[in-house]
């Protein structure tokens, strides 16, 4: 069920399956929204109450002119509270993993399991902005088609890339979700600015919840060694490498991705 929550002075849109004893909150990646996380939602909805969200600045949520990763982190805890959850498992993908980790560094008493998929410890800007800059493209001016072309090469394992070129792998559907909530130039700039010079590596010691970090073998956006660095920094964290997958490991190797997370959540 879709609902709007009043969070920290703005409206946050969430989609809540509302069924299941344990709650799993999913946080999407850059330029994404709740619908881009539906493939992961569908992996777990039979066993968990799955909550997908539009982070501030995205989807159907309020789009402030400026915000920070700390604002995102505060929103996560408020969402858990507003939904009257004592605790939730939190899974963040790409940009969502930076938010999820920052939220856990703020406090862990309402987070049970933390899953960080395709993550990195810090960055001067978003990984996508870096790739676009290397391709001489401006994130605030680039078309969705141009952005997808750059992301495609960096996102996929070789065999997945070949399938995408042959039309066997619908990359647009995966990246754009079920509905279209594109950001305009100002909104893209605000999104990119929210990740400027973020650094989660200074507060690893504050993460007390059980943590799993997942990397994709061929991830050119957030290479797996960066995820391993995060796992090595968090006491007791596990690291799992998904073979023959890139940044879209959840789609390229969906069964393995699901199994690794289910095994972890069932600990």
CSV table of C-alpha atoms in Angstrom, one decimal:
chain,number,residue,atom,x,y,z
A,1,UNK,CA,0.0,0.0,0.0
A,2,UNK,CA,1.3,3.4,-0.9
A,3,UNK,CA,1.3,6.1,1.8
A,4,UNK,CA,2.8,9.5,2.5
A,5,UNK,CA,4.6,10.1,5.8
A,6,UNK,CA,5.3,13.6,7.2
A,7,UNK,CA,9.0,13.3,8.0
A,8,UNK,CA,11.3,16.1,9.1
A,9,UNK,CA,9.1,18.8,7.5
A,10,UNK,CA,8.6,17.0,4.1
A,11,UNK,CA,6.5,14.2,2.7
A,12,UNK,CA,8.1,10.8,2.1
A,13,UNK,CA,6.3,8.4,-0.1
A,14,UNK,CA,6.6,4.7,0.9
A,15,UNK,CA,5.1,1.5,-0.5
A,16,UNK,CA,4.4,-1.0,2.4
A,17,UNK,CA,3.4,-4.6,1.8
A,18,UNK,CA,2.1,-4.5,5.4
A,19,UNK,CA,2.4,-8.3,5.8
A,20,UNK,CA,5.1,-10.2,7.6
A,21,UNK,CA,6.5,-10.4,11.1
A,22,UNK,CA,9.9,-8.8,10.3
A,23,UNK,CA,10.2,-5.6,8.4
A,24,UNK,CA,12.7,-5.1,5.5
A,25,UNK,CA,13.3,-1.5,4.4
A,26,UNK,CA,14.8,-0.9,0.9
A,27,UNK,CA,16.7,2.2,-0.1
A,28,UNK,CA,17.1,2.9,-3.8
A,29,UNK,CA,20.1,4.1,-5.8
A,30,UNK,CA,21.0,7.4,-7.6
A,31,UNK,CA,18.2,8.9,-9.7
A,32,UNK,CA,16.0,5.9,-8.7
A,33,UNK,CA,12.8,5.6,-6.7
A,34,UNK,CA,10.8,3.0,-4.8
A,35,UNK,CA,9.8,1.2,-8.1
A,36,UNK,CA,13.4,0.5,-9.0
A,37,UNK,CA,13.6,-1.6,-5.9
A,38,UNK,CA,10.5,-3.7,-6.7
A,39,UNK,CA,12.7,-6.5,-8.1
A,40,UNK,CA,14.3,-6.9,-4.7
A,41,UNK,CA,11.0,-6.3,-2.9
A,42,UNK,CA,9.5,-9.3,-4.9
A,43,UNK,CA,12.4,-11.5,-3.7
A,44,UNK,CA,11.4,-11.1,-0.1
A,45,UNK,CA,7.7,-10.1,0.1
A,46,UNK,CA,6.6,-13.7,0.8
A,47,UNK,CA,8.7,-13.8,4.0
A,48,UNK,CA,9.0,-10.1,5.1
A,49,UNK,CA,7.0,-7.0,5.4
A,50,UNK,CA,8.9,-5.0,2.7
A,51,UNK,CA,8.9,-1.2,2.7
A,52,UNK,CA,10.2,0.6,-0.3
A,53,UNK,CA,10.7,4.3,-0.2
A,54,UNK,CA,11.2,7.4,-2.3
A,55,UNK,CA,14.1,9.2,-0.6
A,56,UNK,CA,13.8,12.9,-0.3
A,57,UNK,CA,14.4,14.6,-3.7
A,58,UNK,CA,13.2,11.5,-5.6
A,59,UNK,CA,10.0,9.9,-6.9
A,60,UNK,CA,6.8,11.1,-5.3
A,61,UNK,CA,8.5,12.5,-2.2
A,62,UNK,CA,9.2,16.2,-1.6
A,63,UNK,CA,12.1,17.5,-3.7
A,64,UNK,CA,13.9,20.1,-1.6
A,65,UNK,CA,16.3,22.4,-3.4
A,66,UNK,CA,19.1,21.1,-1.2
A,67,UNK,CA,19.7,18.3,1.3
A,68,UNK,CA,22.5,16.1,2.6
A,69,UNK,CA,23.2,12.5,3.2
A,70,UNK,CA,22.6,13.2,6.9
A,71,UNK,CA,19.1,14.4,6.1
A,72,UNK,CA,18.5,11.0,4.4
A,73,UNK,CA,19.9,9.1,7.4
A,74,UNK,CA,17.6,11.0,9.8
A,75,UNK,CA,14.6,10.3,7.4
A,76,UNK,CA,15.3,6.5,7.7
A,77,UNK,CA,15.0,6.5,11.5
A,78,UNK,CA,11.9,8.7,11.3
A,79,UNK,CA,10.3,6.3,8.8
A,80,UNK,CA,10.9,3.4,11.1
A,81,UNK,CA,9.4,5.3,14.0
A,82,UNK,CA,6.4,6.6,12.0
A,83,UNK,CA,5.6,3.0,10.9
A,84,UNK,CA,5.6,2.0,14.6
A,85,UNK,CA,8.4,-0.6,14.0
A,86,UNK,CA,10.5,-1.5,16.9
A,87,UNK,CA,13.3,-2.6,14.6
A,88,UNK,CA,13.8,-3.1,10.8
A,89,UNK,CA,16.3,-4.8,8.6
A,90,UNK,CA,17.7,-2.2,6.2
A,91,UNK,CA,19.0,-2.9,2.7
A,92,UNK,CA,20.6,-0.1,0.8
A,93,UNK,CA,21.6,-0.4,-2.9
A,94,UNK,CA,24.4,1.9,-4.3
A,95,UNK,CA,23.5,5.4,-3.2
A,96,UNK,CA,21.0,3.8,-0.8
A,97,UNK,CA,23.8,1.9,0.8
A,98,UNK,CA,25.6,5.1,1.6
A,99,UNK,CA,22.4,6.4,3.2
A,100,UNK,CA,21.9,3.1,5.1
A,101,UNK,CA,25.4,3.0,6.5
A,102,UNK,CA,25.2,6.6,7.6
A,103,UNK,CA,21.9,5.9,9.3
A,104,UNK,CA,23.5,3.0,11.2
A,105,UNK,CA,26.4,5.2,12.2
A,106,UNK,CA,23.9,7.7,13.7
A,107,UNK,CA,22.2,5.0,15.7
A,108,UNK,CA,21.6,1.2,15.5
A,109,UNK,CA,18.9,0.6,18.1
A,110,UNK,CA,16.2,0.4,15.5
A,111,UNK,CA,18.2,-1.5,12.9
A,112,UNK,CA,18.5,-5.2,13.2
A,113,UNK,CA,20.3,-6.4,10.0
A,114,UNK,CA,22.1,-4.0,7.7
A,115,UNK,CA,22.8,-4.9,4.1
A,116,UNK,CA,25.0,-2.7,1.9
A,117,UNK,CA,24.9,-3.7,-1.7
A,118,UNK,CA,27.4,-2.3,-4.3
A,119,UNK,CA,28.7,0.3,-1.8
A,120,UNK,CA,31.8,2.4,-1.2
A,121,UNK,CA,33.2,4.2,1.9
A,122,UNK,CA,33.3,7.7,0.6
A,123,UNK,CA,33.4,9.9,-2.5
A,124,UNK,CA,33.9,13.4,-3.8
A,125,UNK,CA,30.6,13.0,-5.7
A,126,UNK,CA,28.3,10.2,-6.9
A,127,UNK,CA,29.9,7.4,-8.8
A,128,UNK,CA,27.6,8.1,-11.7
A,129,UNK,CA,28.7,11.7,-11.8
A,130,UNK,CA,32.3,10.5,-11.9
A,131,UNK,CA,31.6,8.3,-14.8
A,132,UNK,CA,29.7,11.0,-16.7
A,133,UNK,CA,32.6,13.4,-16.1
A,134,UNK,CA,35.0,10.9,-17.5
A,135,UNK,CA,32.8,10.7,-20.5
A,136,UNK,CA,32.8,14.5,-20.7
A,137,UNK,CA,29.1,14.7,-19.8
A,138,UNK,CA,27.4,17.0,-17.3
A,139,UNK,CA,25.1,15.2,-14.9
A,140,UNK,CA,22.7,18.2,-14.8
A,141,UNK,CA,22.5,18.4,-18.6
A,142,UNK,CA,22.8,14.8,-19.7
A,143,UNK,CA,19.8,13.1,-21.2
A,144,UNK,CA,18.4,9.8,-19.7
A,145,UNK,CA,19.5,8.0,-22.8
A,146,UNK,CA,23.1,9.3,-22.6
A,147,UNK,CA,23.2,8.5,-18.9
A,148,UNK,CA,22.0,5.0,-19.5
A,149,UNK,CA,24.6,4.4,-22.1
A,150,UNK,CA,27.4,5.3,-19.7
A,151,UNK,CA,25.9,3.4,-16.8
A,152,UNK,CA,25.3,0.3,-19.0
A,153,UNK,CA,29.0,-0.3,-19.7
A,154,UNK,CA,30.1,0.3,-16.2
A,155,UNK,CA,27.2,-1.7,-14.6
A,156,UNK,CA,27.3,-5.1,-16.2
A,157,UNK,CA,29.4,-8.2,-16.3
A,158,UNK,CA,30.6,-9.0,-19.8
A,159,UNK,CA,27.9,-11.7,-20.5
A,160,UNK,CA,25.2,-9.4,-19.2
A,161,UNK,CA,26.4,-6.6,-21.4
A,162,UNK,CA,26.2,-8.9,-24.4
A,163,UNK,CA,22.6,-9.9,-23.4
A,164,UNK,CA,21.7,-6.2,-23.1
A,165,UNK,CA,23.0,-5.4,-26.5
A,166,UNK,CA,21.1,-8.4,-28.0
A,167,UNK,CA,17.9,-7.3,-26.3
A,168,UNK,CA,17.9,-10.3,-23.9
A,169,UNK,CA,18.3,-8.1,-20.9
A,170,UNK,CA,15.9,-5.2,-20.4
A,171,UNK,CA,18.2,-2.7,-18.8
A,172,UNK,CA,15.8,0.3,-19.1
A,173,UNK,CA,13.1,-1.6,-17.2
A,174,UNK,CA,15.6,-2.4,-14.4
A,175,UNK,CA,17.0,1.1,-14.1
A,176,UNK,CA,13.9,3.1,-14.6
A,177,UNK,CA,11.4,1.0,-12.6
A,178,UNK,CA,7.7,0.6,-13.2
A,179,UNK,CA,6.9,4.3,-13.3
A,180,UNK,CA,8.7,7.3,-14.5
A,181,UNK,CA,9.8,9.9,-12.0
A,182,UNK,CA,12.6,11.7,-13.8
A,183,UNK,CA,14.5,14.5,-12.1
A,184,UNK,CA,15.0,17.8,-13.8
A,185,UNK,CA,18.3,19.6,-14.0
A,186,UNK,CA,18.0,21.4,-10.6
A,187,UNK,CA,16.9,18.2,-8.9
A,188,UNK,CA,19.8,16.2,-10.4
A,189,UNK,CA,22.2,18.9,-9.2
A,190,UNK,CA,20.7,18.7,-5.7
A,191,UNK,CA,21.0,15.0,-5.7
A,192,UNK,CA,24.6,15.1,-6.8
A,193,UNK,CA,25.4,17.8,-4.2
A,194,UNK,CA,24.0,15.7,-1.4
A,195,UNK,CA,26.8,13.2,-2.0
A,196,UNK,CA,29.6,15.8,-2.4
A,197,UNK,CA,32.6,14.8,-0.3
A,198,UNK,CA,30.6,12.3,1.8
A,199,UNK,CA,32.7,10.0,4.0
A,200,UNK,CA,31.3,7.2,6.0
A,201,UNK,CA,34.7,5.7,6.9
A,202,UNK,CA,35.2,7.7,10.0
A,203,UNK,CA,32.4,6.2,12.1
A,204,UNK,CA,32.6,2.5,11.4
A,205,UNK,CA,33.0,1.8,15.1
A,206,UNK,CA,29.5,3.1,15.7
A,207,UNK,CA,27.9,0.4,13.7
A,208,UNK,CA,26.7,-2.2,16.2
A,209,UNK,CA,24.1,-4.1,14.1
A,210,UNK,CA,24.8,-7.2,12.1
A,211,UNK,CA,26.2,-6.1,8.7
A,212,UNK,CA,26.5,-7.7,5.3
A,213,UNK,CA,28.4,-6.0,2.4
A,214,UNK,CA,27.7,-7.3,-1.1
A,215,UNK,CA,30.0,-6.6,-4.1
A,216,UNK,CA,29.6,-7.5,-7.8
A,217,UNK,CA,32.7,-9.0,-9.5
A,218,UNK,CA,32.6,-6.7,-12.5
A,219,UNK,CA,31.1,-3.6,-10.9
A,220,UNK,CA,32.7,-0.6,-12.6
A,221,UNK,CA,30.7,1.9,-10.7
A,222,UNK,CA,31.5,0.8,-7.1
A,223,UNK,CA,34.3,-1.8,-7.6
A,224,UNK,CA,34.0,-4.7,-5.1
A,225,UNK,CA,37.3,-3.8,-3.4
A,226,UNK,CA,35.6,-0.7,-2.1
A,227,UNK,CA,32.9,-2.8,-0.6
A,228,UNK,CA,35.4,-5.1,1.0
A,229,UNK,CA,37.1,-2.0,2.5
A,230,UNK,CA,33.8,-1.1,4.1
A,231,UNK,CA,33.3,-4.6,5.5
A,232,UNK,CA,36.8,-4.7,6.8
A,233,UNK,CA,36.2,-1.4,8.7
A,234,UNK,CA,33.0,-2.6,10.5
A,235,UNK,CA,33.5,-5.0,13.4
A,236,UNK,CA,32.1,-8.4,12.5
A,237,UNK,CA,30.8,-7.4,9.1
A,238,UNK,CA,30.6,-10.1,6.4
A,239,UNK,CA,31.5,-9.6,2.8
A,240,UNK,CA,30.1,-11.6,-0.1
A,241,UNK,CA,31.2,-11.3,-3.7
A,242,UNK,CA,28.6,-12.1,-6.4
A,243,UNK,CA,30.4,-13.7,-9.3
A,244,UNK,CA,29.6,-12.9,-12.9
A,245,UNK,CA,27.7,-9.8,-11.9
A,246,UNK,CA,28.3,-6.1,-11.9
A,247,UNK,CA,26.6,-3.1,-10.3
A,248,UNK,CA,23.2,-4.7,-11.2
A,249,UNK,CA,24.0,-7.9,-9.3
A,250,UNK,CA,20.4,-8.2,-8.1
A,251,UNK,CA,19.2,-8.5,-11.7
A,252,UNK,CA,22.2,-10.3,-13.2
A,253,UNK,CA,22.5,-13.0,-10.6
A,254,UNK,CA,19.1,-12.7,-8.8
A,255,UNK,CA,19.0,-16.2,-7.3
A,256,UNK,CA,22.5,-15.9,-5.7
A,257,UNK,CA,21.8,-12.3,-4.6
A,258,UNK,CA,18.6,-13.4,-2.9
A,259,UNK,CA,20.2,-16.5,-1.3
A,260,UNK,CA,23.1,-14.6,0.2
A,261,UNK,CA,20.8,-12.0,1.8
A,262,UNK,CA,18.2,-14.5,3.0
A,263,UNK,CA,20.9,-16.6,4.6
A,264,UNK,CA,22.2,-13.5,6.4
A,265,UNK,CA,18.8,-12.2,7.5
A,266,UNK,CA,18.0,-15.6,9.0
A,267,UNK,CA,21.1,-15.6,11.2
